[in-house]
Amino acid sequence: MAEAKITSLDVARRAGVSQSAVSRVFSGASASQATVKKVRKAAEELGYRPNILARAMITGKSRIIGLVVAYLDNQFYPIALERLSNALQNEGYHILVFMAPNAEDSVDRVMEELLDYQVDGIVTASVAISNDLTARCAAAGIPVVMFNRGQDGESISSVTSANYRGGYKVAEFLVSAGHQHIAHIAGWEGSSTGRDRHRGFADGLAAHGLEPLTVVEGRYDRDLAAEATLKLMSRATPPDAIFVANDHMAFAVLDALRNRLGLKVPEDVAVIGYDDVPLAAWDAYDLSTVRQPVNRMVDATVETILGKIGDPDRPAQKIEIDGPLILRGTTRNPEGRT
């Protein structure tokens, strides 16, 4: 005969506390350290595991946040997702990660699955969702926050770096360093981040009476960025500086310039990336780049999604966080600037 299933009431009796105290401990709600210690000890001795799905059916809250990400090749996203996961887990939430190719039908299909899991909220990282699905999430009472991607309209919250301002800073710096033939290997025009960085860069050059030597869509792909670099440097008038829309592509640009073309950086051509992932500071790359303030972006995302879960009527927020231009060895400094 099968053994009787251990219940929270059994744990409460063993620990000498109320059944509601056991529920508070395993739901992450407020409980004293003494109570937590007694309940955890009793649960371990009895072999008790809480039934999270059953609790979700009773309370209507799963304590699960869905994370949807398009790809992890870009070194920025594993770092950001790790910190997002840790921050949400510290708030007592479980994390459900789904990968979704950055195409509307794929993203919508994944989002539909998350709705079936009755998640309390959804964070999307560098993916866009359709307006129809945005409305469905709202109707289901499931808040959505977009991380490192914006979307037109006022119905959905987003947290990004100040991408337009970042692109503008790059243009101002390169002009002040004496560059005249400045190319841009852009991201993907289907993403708000790529469009905003491109637009800020173009406007920054225009403020000095210049325009990009050429703009190539790199689609955040290393191979496309390397191929674009070879074509750029074979022009009759090659660029004397290249602004690359993220570090992931910029590393490929540097490899192509140094290893395939035998050029010196920044003597022959300067390079600036965007993100400031840890690899950018390694001696092998020493990449000048615009820093995405990932910690502040994560904090803002967690505060926004939890705030919306706690108050469904809270208005959507569009949060932009400015990050500095980090100067390293792939650029030459204007006179008097360090």
mmCIF file of C-alpha atoms in Angstrom:
data_model
loop_
_atom_site.group_PDB
_atom_site.id
_atom_site.type_symbol
_atom_site.label_atom_id
_atom_site.label_comp_id
_atom_site.label_asym_id
_atom_site.label_seq_id
_atom_site.Cartn_x
_atom_site.Cartn_y
_atom_site.Cartn_z
ATOM 1 C CA MET A 1 0.000 0.000 0.000
ATOM 2 C CA ALA A 2 1.333 3.443 -0.929
ATOM 3 C CA GLU A 3 2.358 5.694 1.919
ATOM 4 C CA ALA A 4 0.050 8.602 2.746
ATOM 5 C CA LYS A 5 1.145 11.855 1.168
ATOM 6 C CA ILE A 6 2.743 14.321 3.554
ATOM 7 C CA THR A 7 0.730 17.554 3.786
ATOM 8 C CA SER A 8 1.410 21.055 5.043
ATOM 9 C CA LEU A 9 -0.685 20.201 8.111
ATOM 10 C CA ASP A 10 1.773 17.399 8.976
ATOM 11 C CA VAL A 11 4.640 19.872 8.659
ATOM 12 C CA ALA A 12 2.823 22.395 10.846
ATOM 13 C CA ARG A 13 2.288 19.788 13.572
ATOM 14 C CA ARG A 14 5.929 18.658 13.475
ATOM 15 C CA ALA A 15 7.207 22.264 13.547
ATOM 16 C CA GLY A 16 4.735 23.399 16.195
ATOM 17 C CA VAL A 17 3.361 26.236 14.054
ATOM 18 C CA SER A 18 0.106 26.993 12.269
ATOM 19 C CA GLN A 19 -0.647 25.679 8.784
ATOM 20 C CA SER A 20 -0.783 29.286 7.533
ATOM 21 C CA ALA A 21 2.782 29.771 8.795
ATOM 22 C CA VAL A 22 3.894 26.822 6.641
ATOM 23 C CA SER A 23 2.149 28.410 3.655
ATOM 24 C CA ARG A 24 3.889 31.732 4.289
ATOM 25 C CA VAL A 25 7.306 30.083 4.424
ATOM 26 C CA PHE A 26 6.896 28.233 1.147
ATOM 27 C CA SER A 27 5.224 31.118 -0.671
ATOM 28 C CA GLY A 28 8.053 33.532 0.163
ATOM 29 C CA ALA A 29 5.755 35.708 2.263
ATOM 30 C CA SER A 30 6.874 37.377 5.485
ATOM 31 C CA ALA A 31 7.888 34.979 8.288
ATOM 32 C CA SER A 32 10.370 35.167 11.137
ATOM 33 C CA GLN A 33 13.740 33.457 10.754
ATOM 34 C CA ALA A 34 12.872 31.173 13.672
ATOM 35 C CA THR A 35 9.655 30.073 11.960
ATOM 36 C CA VAL A 36 11.395 29.555 8.626
ATOM 37 C CA LYS A 37 14.066 27.420 10.301
ATOM 38 C CA LYS A 38 11.524 25.229 12.149
ATOM 39 C CA VAL A 39 9.310 24.757 9.088
ATOM 40 C CA ARG A 40 12.201 23.953 6.741
ATOM 41 C CA LYS A 41 13.611 21.461 9.246
ATOM 42 C CA ALA A 42 10.253 19.732 9.709
ATOM 43 C CA ALA A 43 9.652 19.609 5.945
ATOM 44 C CA GLU A 44 13.060 18.033 5.352
ATOM 45 C CA GLU A 45 12.499 15.405 8.064
ATOM 46 C CA LEU A 46 9.095 14.469 6.658
ATOM 47 C CA GLY A 47 10.104 14.682 2.995
ATOM 48 C CA TYR A 48 7.494 17.322 2.277
ATOM 49 C CA ARG A 49 7.477 19.312 -0.972
ATOM 50 C CA PRO A 50 4.892 22.057 -1.572
ATOM 51 C CA ASN A 51 2.574 21.655 -4.556
ATOM 52 C CA ILE A 52 3.160 24.930 -6.353
ATOM 53 C CA LEU A 53 0.605 24.253 -9.089
ATOM 54 C CA ALA A 54 -2.099 23.417 -6.566
ATOM 55 C CA ARG A 55 -1.335 26.581 -4.630
ATOM 56 C CA ALA A 56 -1.547 28.594 -7.859
ATOM 57 C CA MET A 57 -5.003 27.182 -8.544
ATOM 58 C CA ILE A 58 -6.181 28.240 -5.075
ATOM 59 C CA THR A 59 -4.544 31.674 -4.917
ATOM 60 C CA GLY A 60 -4.627 32.589 -8.600
ATOM 61 C CA LYS A 61 -0.918 33.405 -8.362
ATOM 62 C CA SER A 62 1.754 31.074 -9.725
ATOM 63 C CA ARG A 63 4.751 33.083 -8.488
ATOM 64 C CA ILE A 64 6.238 32.422 -11.925
ATOM 65 C CA ILE A 65 7.625 35.067 -14.277
ATOM 66 C CA GLY A 66 8.118 34.099 -17.906
ATOM 67 C CA LEU A 67 11.299 35.290 -19.631
ATOM 68 C CA VAL A 68 11.287 35.279 -23.440
ATOM 69 C CA VAL A 69 14.584 35.819 -25.271
ATOM 70 C CA ALA A 70 15.421 35.635 -28.970
ATOM 71 C CA TYR A 71 19.044 34.520 -28.870
ATOM 72 C CA LEU A 72 21.984 34.220 -26.493
ATOM 73 C CA ASP A 73 24.895 34.612 -28.934
ATOM 74 C CA ASN A 74 25.230 38.259 -27.974
ATOM 75 C CA GLN A 75 27.231 38.237 -24.721
ATOM 76 C CA PHE A 76 25.006 40.984 -23.266
ATOM 77 C CA TYR A 77 21.961 38.727 -22.896
ATOM 78 C CA PRO A 78 23.338 35.861 -20.771
ATOM 79 C CA ILE A 79 24.599 38.486 -18.306
ATOM 80 C CA ALA A 80 21.313 40.398 -18.295
ATOM 81 C CA LEU A 81 19.185 37.258 -17.975
ATOM 82 C CA GLU A 82 21.290 35.891 -15.125
ATOM 83 C CA ARG A 83 20.847 39.135 -13.204
ATOM 84 C CA LEU A 84 17.148 39.330 -14.026
ATOM 85 C CA SER A 85 16.672 35.748 -12.831
ATOM 86 C CA ASN A 86 18.588 36.336 -9.607
ATOM 87 C CA ALA A 87 16.718 39.556 -8.864
ATOM 88 C CA LEU A 88 13.288 37.967 -9.416
ATOM 89 C CA GLN A 89 14.202 34.869 -7.427
ATOM 90 C CA ASN A 90 15.255 37.119 -4.559
ATOM 91 C CA GLU A 91 11.691 38.461 -4.642
ATOM 92 C CA GLY A 92 10.280 34.947 -4.305
ATOM 93 C CA TYR A 93 9.460 34.301 -7.970
ATOM 94 C CA HIS A 94 10.309 31.264 -10.076
ATOM 95 C CA ILE A 95 11.631 31.823 -13.596
ATOM 96 C CA LEU A 96 10.459 30.089 -16.754
ATOM 97 C CA VAL A 97 12.744 30.806 -19.729
ATOM 98 C CA PHE A 98 11.578 30.360 -23.325
ATOM 99 C CA MET A 99 13.669 30.861 -26.450
ATOM 100 C CA ALA A 100 11.872 32.415 -29.420
ATOM 101 C CA PRO A 101 13.316 33.263 -32.858
ATOM 102 C CA ASN A 102 12.743 36.960 -33.486
ATOM 103 C CA ALA A 103 9.785 36.513 -35.808
ATOM 104 C CA GLU A 104 6.276 37.572 -34.907
ATOM 105 C CA ASP A 105 4.659 34.153 -35.348
ATOM 106 C CA SER A 106 7.350 32.397 -33.248
ATOM 107 C CA VAL A 107 7.199 34.974 -30.466
ATOM 108 C CA ASP A 108 3.403 34.900 -30.389
ATOM 109 C CA ARG A 109 3.422 31.084 -30.159
ATOM 110 C CA VAL A 110 5.792 31.165 -27.178
ATOM 111 C CA MET A 111 3.756 33.876 -25.498
ATOM 112 C CA GLU A 112 0.623 31.748 -25.963
ATOM 113 C CA GLU A 113 2.375 28.892 -24.129
ATOM 114 C CA LEU A 114 3.311 31.210 -21.273
ATOM 115 C CA LEU A 115 -0.331 32.268 -20.935
ATOM 116 C CA ASP A 116 -1.206 28.572 -20.587
ATOM 117 C CA TYR A 117 1.260 28.316 -17.685
ATOM 118 C CA GLN A 118 -0.660 31.073 -15.901
ATOM 119 C CA VAL A 119 2.478 33.096 -15.251
ATOM 120 C CA ASP A 120 2.088 36.208 -13.121
ATOM 121 C CA GLY A 121 4.039 38.348 -15.581
ATOM 122 C CA ILE A 122 6.218 38.233 -18.697
ATOM 123 C CA VAL A 123 9.544 39.893 -19.457
ATOM 124 C CA THR A 124 10.651 39.868 -23.090
ATOM 125 C CA ALA A 125 14.327 40.435 -23.917
ATOM 126 C CA SER A 126 15.023 41.819 -27.389
ATOM 127 C CA VAL A 127 11.851 40.475 -28.976
ATOM 128 C CA ALA A 128 8.797 42.265 -30.297
ATOM 129 C CA ILE A 129 5.240 41.074 -29.759
ATOM 130 C CA SER A 130 2.154 41.808 -31.825
ATOM 131 C CA ASN A 131 -0.374 44.400 -30.726
ATOM 132 C CA ASP A 132 -3.034 41.668 -30.707
ATOM 133 C CA LEU A 133 -1.084 39.568 -28.216
ATOM 134 C CA THR A 134 -0.313 42.642 -26.127
ATOM 135 C CA ALA A 135 -4.062 43.210 -25.836
ATOM 136 C CA ARG A 136 -4.654 39.557 -24.941
ATOM 137 C CA CYS A 137 -2.075 39.674 -22.145
ATOM 138 C CA ALA A 138 -3.727 42.817 -20.809
ATOM 139 C CA ALA A 139 -7.169 41.189 -20.955
ATOM 140 C CA ALA A 140 -5.800 38.178 -19.055
ATOM 141 C CA GLY A 141 -4.342 40.463 -16.402
ATOM 142 C CA ILE A 142 -0.754 39.417 -17.180
ATOM 143 C CA PRO A 143 1.640 42.399 -17.263
ATOM 144 C CA VAL A 144 4.430 42.499 -19.841
ATOM 145 C CA VAL A 145 7.681 44.447 -19.662
ATOM 146 C CA MET A 146 10.013 44.672 -22.647
ATOM 147 C CA PHE A 147 13.711 44.600 -21.763
ATOM 148 C CA ASN A 148 16.179 46.262 -24.167
ATOM 149 C CA ARG A 149 13.463 46.772 -26.754
ATOM 150 C CA GLY A 150 10.719 49.334 -27.131
ATOM 151 C CA GLN A 151 7.407 49.263 -28.938
ATOM 152 C CA ASP A 152 5.177 51.965 -30.342
ATOM 153 C CA GLY A 153 2.113 52.881 -28.354
ATOM 154 C CA GLU A 154 1.473 53.497 -24.682
ATOM 155 C CA SER A 155 0.037 50.125 -23.659
ATOM 156 C CA ILE A 156 3.215 48.231 -22.809
ATOM 157 C CA SER A 157 6.102 49.018 -20.451
ATOM 158 C CA SER A 158 9.710 48.938 -21.624
ATOM 159 C CA VAL A 159 13.170 49.408 -20.153
ATOM 160 C CA THR A 160 16.060 50.310 -22.450
ATOM 161 C CA SER A 161 19.296 52.183 -22.397
ATOM 162 C CA ALA A 162 19.180 55.673 -23.937
ATOM 163 C CA ASN A 163 19.959 54.292 -27.396
ATOM 164 C CA TYR A 164 19.408 57.498 -29.353
ATOM 165 C CA ARG A 165 21.628 59.430 -26.958
ATOM 166 C CA GLY A 166 24.246 56.688 -27.128
ATOM 167 C CA GLY A 167 24.462 56.876 -30.915
ATOM 168 C CA TYR A 168 24.650 60.660 -30.723
ATOM 169 C CA LYS A 169 27.549 60.478 -28.257
ATOM 170 C CA VAL A 170 29.485 58.204 -30.594
ATOM 171 C CA ALA A 171 29.100 60.626 -33.497
ATOM 172 C CA GLU A 172 30.165 63.608 -31.382
ATOM 173 C CA PHE A 173 33.234 61.803 -30.101
ATOM 174 C CA LEU A 174 34.408 60.539 -33.498
ATOM 175 C CA VAL A 175 34.022 63.978 -35.070
ATOM 176 C CA SER A 176 35.922 65.575 -32.181
ATOM 177 C CA ALA A 177 38.696 63.006 -32.759
ATOM 178 C CA GLY A 178 39.071 64.270 -36.333
ATOM 179 C CA HIS A 179 37.308 61.497 -38.264
ATOM 180 C CA GLN A 180 35.581 62.461 -41.495
ATOM 181 C CA HIS A 181 34.721 59.161 -43.181
ATOM 182 C CA ILE A 182 32.638 57.327 -40.605
ATOM 183 C CA ALA A 183 30.738 54.146 -41.451
ATOM 184 C CA HIS A 184 28.026 52.460 -39.420
ATOM 185 C CA ILE A 185 27.428 48.724 -39.197
ATOM 186 C CA ALA A 186 23.885 48.920 -37.877
ATOM 187 C CA GLY A 187 21.849 46.364 -35.972
ATOM 188 C CA TRP A 188 18.498 45.276 -37.299
ATOM 189 C CA GLU A 189 16.015 47.829 -38.558
ATOM 190 C CA GLY A 190 13.242 45.637 -37.177
ATOM 191 C CA SER A 191 14.413 46.425 -33.635
ATOM 192 C CA SER A 192 13.850 49.713 -31.844
ATOM 193 C CA THR A 193 17.349 49.570 -30.350
ATOM 194 C CA GLY A 194 18.982 49.311 -33.776
ATOM 195 C CA ARG A 195 16.831 52.087 -35.234
ATOM 196 C CA ASP A 196 17.424 54.446 -32.295
ATOM 197 C CA ARG A 197 21.204 53.960 -32.255
ATOM 198 C CA HIS A 198 21.316 54.553 -36.001
ATOM 199 C CA ARG A 199 19.102 57.627 -35.783
ATOM 200 C CA GLY A 200 21.095 59.161 -32.919
ATOM 201 C CA PHE A 201 24.363 58.527 -34.757
ATOM 202 C CA ALA A 202 23.093 60.090 -38.000
ATOM 203 C CA ASP A 203 21.702 63.130 -36.168
ATOM 204 C CA GLY A 204 24.979 63.554 -34.274
ATOM 205 C CA LEU A 205 26.931 63.643 -37.510
ATOM 206 C CA ALA A 206 24.380 65.971 -39.128
ATOM 207 C CA ALA A 207 24.895 68.445 -36.281
ATOM 208 C CA HIS A 208 28.468 68.786 -37.578
ATOM 209 C CA GLY A 209 27.513 68.953 -41.243
ATOM 210 C CA LEU A 210 28.435 65.311 -41.903
ATOM 211 C CA GLU A 211 26.589 62.140 -42.826
ATOM 212 C CA PRO A 212 27.577 58.470 -42.527
ATOM 213 C CA LEU A 213 29.987 57.304 -45.212
ATOM 214 C CA THR A 214 27.690 54.294 -45.538
ATOM 215 C CA VAL A 215 25.297 52.286 -43.381
ATOM 216 C CA VAL A 216 25.270 48.482 -43.539
ATOM 217 C CA GLU A 217 22.666 46.385 -41.729
ATOM 218 C CA GLY A 218 24.606 43.825 -39.702
ATOM 219 C CA ARG A 219 21.501 42.277 -38.081
ATOM 220 C CA TYR A 220 23.554 41.642 -34.909
ATOM 221 C CA ASP A 221 25.311 38.790 -36.733
ATOM 222 C CA ARG A 222 29.100 38.217 -36.453
ATOM 223 C CA ASP A 223 29.525 36.775 -39.950
ATOM 224 C CA LEU A 224 27.576 39.592 -41.589
ATOM 225 C CA ALA A 225 29.612 42.151 -39.646
ATOM 226 C CA ALA A 226 32.919 40.589 -40.730
ATOM 227 C CA GLU A 227 31.791 40.473 -44.366
ATOM 228 C CA ALA A 228 30.659 44.093 -44.201
ATOM 229 C CA THR A 229 34.056 45.100 -42.809
ATOM 230 C CA LEU A 230 35.928 43.539 -45.732
ATOM 231 C CA LYS A 231 33.671 45.340 -48.203
ATOM 232 C CA LEU A 232 33.960 48.667 -46.390
ATOM 233 C CA MET A 233 37.745 48.586 -46.358
ATOM 234 C CA SER A 234 37.887 47.715 -50.068
ATOM 235 C CA ARG A 235 36.098 50.931 -51.043
ATOM 236 C CA ALA A 236 37.954 53.598 -53.001
ATOM 237 C CA THR A 237 37.490 55.774 -49.903
ATOM 238 C CA PRO A 238 37.476 53.430 -46.928
ATOM 239 C CA PRO A 239 36.201 54.584 -43.554
ATOM 240 C CA ASP A 240 38.583 56.021 -40.991
ATOM 241 C CA ALA A 241 36.158 55.003 -38.213
ATOM 242 C CA ILE A 242 33.382 52.420 -37.818
ATOM 243 C CA PHE A 243 30.538 52.588 -35.315
ATOM 244 C CA VAL A 244 29.198 49.068 -34.734
ATOM 245 C CA ALA A 245 25.723 48.643 -33.239
ATOM 246 C CA ASN A 246 26.797 46.131 -30.587
ATOM 247 C CA ASP A 247 29.952 44.604 -29.130
ATOM 248 C CA HIS A 248 29.109 41.132 -30.443
ATOM 249 C CA MET A 249 29.526 42.415 -34.014
ATOM 250 C CA ALA A 250 32.382 44.766 -33.084
ATOM 251 C CA PHE A 251 34.550 41.829 -32.021
ATOM 252 C CA ALA A 252 34.086 40.328 -35.491
ATOM 253 C CA VAL A 253 34.948 43.691 -37.041
ATOM 254 C CA LEU A 254 38.183 43.891 -35.049
ATOM 255 C CA ASP A 255 39.111 40.300 -35.945
ATOM 256 C CA ALA A 256 38.564 41.040 -39.641
ATOM 257 C CA LEU A 257 40.552 44.287 -39.551
ATOM 258 C CA ARG A 258 43.520 42.878 -37.643
ATOM 259 C CA ASN A 259 43.717 39.249 -38.701
ATOM 260 C CA ARG A 260 42.356 39.224 -42.253
ATOM 261 C CA LEU A 261 43.359 42.668 -43.487
ATOM 262 C CA GLY A 262 46.463 43.293 -41.373
ATOM 263 C CA LEU A 263 45.289 46.778 -40.392
ATOM 264 C CA LYS A 264 46.087 48.627 -37.188
ATOM 265 C CA VAL A 265 43.345 49.834 -34.862
ATOM 266 C CA PRO A 266 42.966 52.763 -34.251
ATOM 267 C CA GLU A 267 45.855 53.990 -36.441
ATOM 268 C CA ASP A 268 44.255 52.859 -39.725
ATOM 269 C CA VAL A 269 40.636 52.807 -38.593
ATOM 270 C CA ALA A 270 38.936 53.397 -35.240
ATOM 271 C CA VAL A 271 36.139 51.153 -33.930
ATOM 272 C CA ILE A 272 33.408 51.789 -31.345
ATOM 273 C CA GLY A 273 30.870 49.195 -30.199
ATOM 274 C CA TYR A 274 27.797 49.262 -27.973
ATOM 275 C CA ASP A 275 26.969 47.304 -24.755
ATOM 276 C CA ASP A 276 30.303 47.108 -22.867
ATOM 277 C CA VAL A 277 30.168 43.375 -22.205
ATOM 278 C CA PRO A 278 33.057 42.064 -20.057
ATOM 279 C CA LEU A 279 34.956 40.788 -23.122
ATOM 280 C CA ALA A 280 35.255 44.374 -24.381
ATOM 281 C CA ALA A 281 37.727 45.142 -21.578
ATOM 282 C CA TRP A 282 39.942 42.143 -22.323
ATOM 283 C CA ASP A 283 43.384 42.987 -23.699
ATOM 284 C CA ALA A 284 42.648 41.049 -26.894
ATOM 285 C CA TYR A 285 39.942 43.585 -27.848
ATOM 286 C CA ASP A 286 40.281 46.655 -25.579
ATOM 287 C CA LEU A 287 37.148 47.970 -27.276
ATOM 288 C CA SER A 288 35.793 51.489 -26.952
ATOM 289 C CA THR A 289 32.034 51.171 -26.513
ATOM 290 C CA VAL A 290 28.847 52.662 -25.099
ATOM 291 C CA ARG A 291 27.968 50.980 -21.825
ATOM 292 C CA GLN A 292 24.476 49.632 -21.330
ATOM 293 C CA PRO A 293 23.845 50.091 -17.577
ATOM 294 C CA VAL A 294 22.641 46.518 -17.141
ATOM 295 C CA ASN A 295 22.275 46.595 -13.347
ATOM 296 C CA ARG A 296 20.073 49.691 -13.416
ATOM 297 C CA MET A 297 18.112 48.283 -16.350
ATOM 298 C CA VAL A 298 17.502 45.041 -14.451
ATOM 299 C CA ASP A 299 16.453 46.910 -11.291
ATOM 300 C CA ALA A 300 14.015 49.038 -13.273
ATOM 301 C CA THR A 301 12.592 45.973 -15.040
ATOM 302 C CA VAL A 302 12.019 44.070 -11.791
ATOM 303 C CA GLU A 303 10.466 47.108 -10.111
ATOM 304 C CA THR A 304 8.192 47.676 -13.099
ATOM 305 C CA ILE A 305 6.949 44.089 -13.491
ATOM 306 C CA LEU A 306 6.388 43.579 -9.748
ATOM 307 C CA GLY A 307 4.725 46.981 -9.477
ATOM 308 C CA LYS A 308 2.343 46.049 -12.266
ATOM 309 C CA ILE A 309 1.599 42.653 -10.680
ATOM 310 C CA GLY A 310 0.784 44.403 -7.401
ATOM 311 C CA ASP A 311 -1.250 47.155 -9.076
ATOM 312 C CA PRO A 312 -2.777 46.093 -12.418
ATOM 313 C CA ASP A 313 -4.045 49.646 -12.986
ATOM 314 C CA ARG A 314 -0.549 51.112 -12.814
ATOM 315 C CA PRO A 315 0.158 52.986 -16.079
ATOM 316 C CA ALA A 316 2.707 51.609 -18.531
ATOM 317 C CA GLN A 317 6.188 53.148 -18.292
ATOM 318 C CA LYS A 318 8.802 53.867 -20.949
ATOM 319 C CA ILE A 319 12.115 53.933 -19.094
ATOM 320 C CA GLU A 320 15.390 54.959 -20.745
ATOM 321 C CA ILE A 321 18.630 54.811 -18.757
ATOM 322 C CA ASP A 322 21.662 56.687 -20.017
ATOM 323 C CA GLY A 323 25.057 54.977 -20.125
ATOM 324 C CA PRO A 324 28.548 56.421 -20.591
ATOM 325 C CA LEU A 325 30.913 56.177 -23.538
ATOM 326 C CA ILE A 326 33.819 53.979 -22.390
ATOM 327 C CA LEU A 327 37.058 54.870 -24.160
ATOM 328 C CA ARG A 328 39.682 52.177 -24.658
ATOM 329 C CA GLY A 329 42.361 51.305 -27.180
ATOM 330 C CA THR A 330 40.309 51.037 -30.390
ATOM 331 C CA THR A 331 39.875 54.798 -30.660
ATOM 332 C CA ARG A 332 42.213 57.752 -30.614
ATOM 333 C CA ASN A 333 41.340 60.542 -28.228
ATOM 334 C CA PRO A 334 40.812 64.169 -29.200
ATOM 335 C CA GLU A 335 43.572 66.444 -27.954
ATOM 336 C CA GLY A 336 43.189 67.069 -24.238
ATOM 337 C CA ARG A 337 40.654 64.267 -23.668
ATOM 338 C CA THR A 338 41.388 61.171 -21.620
#
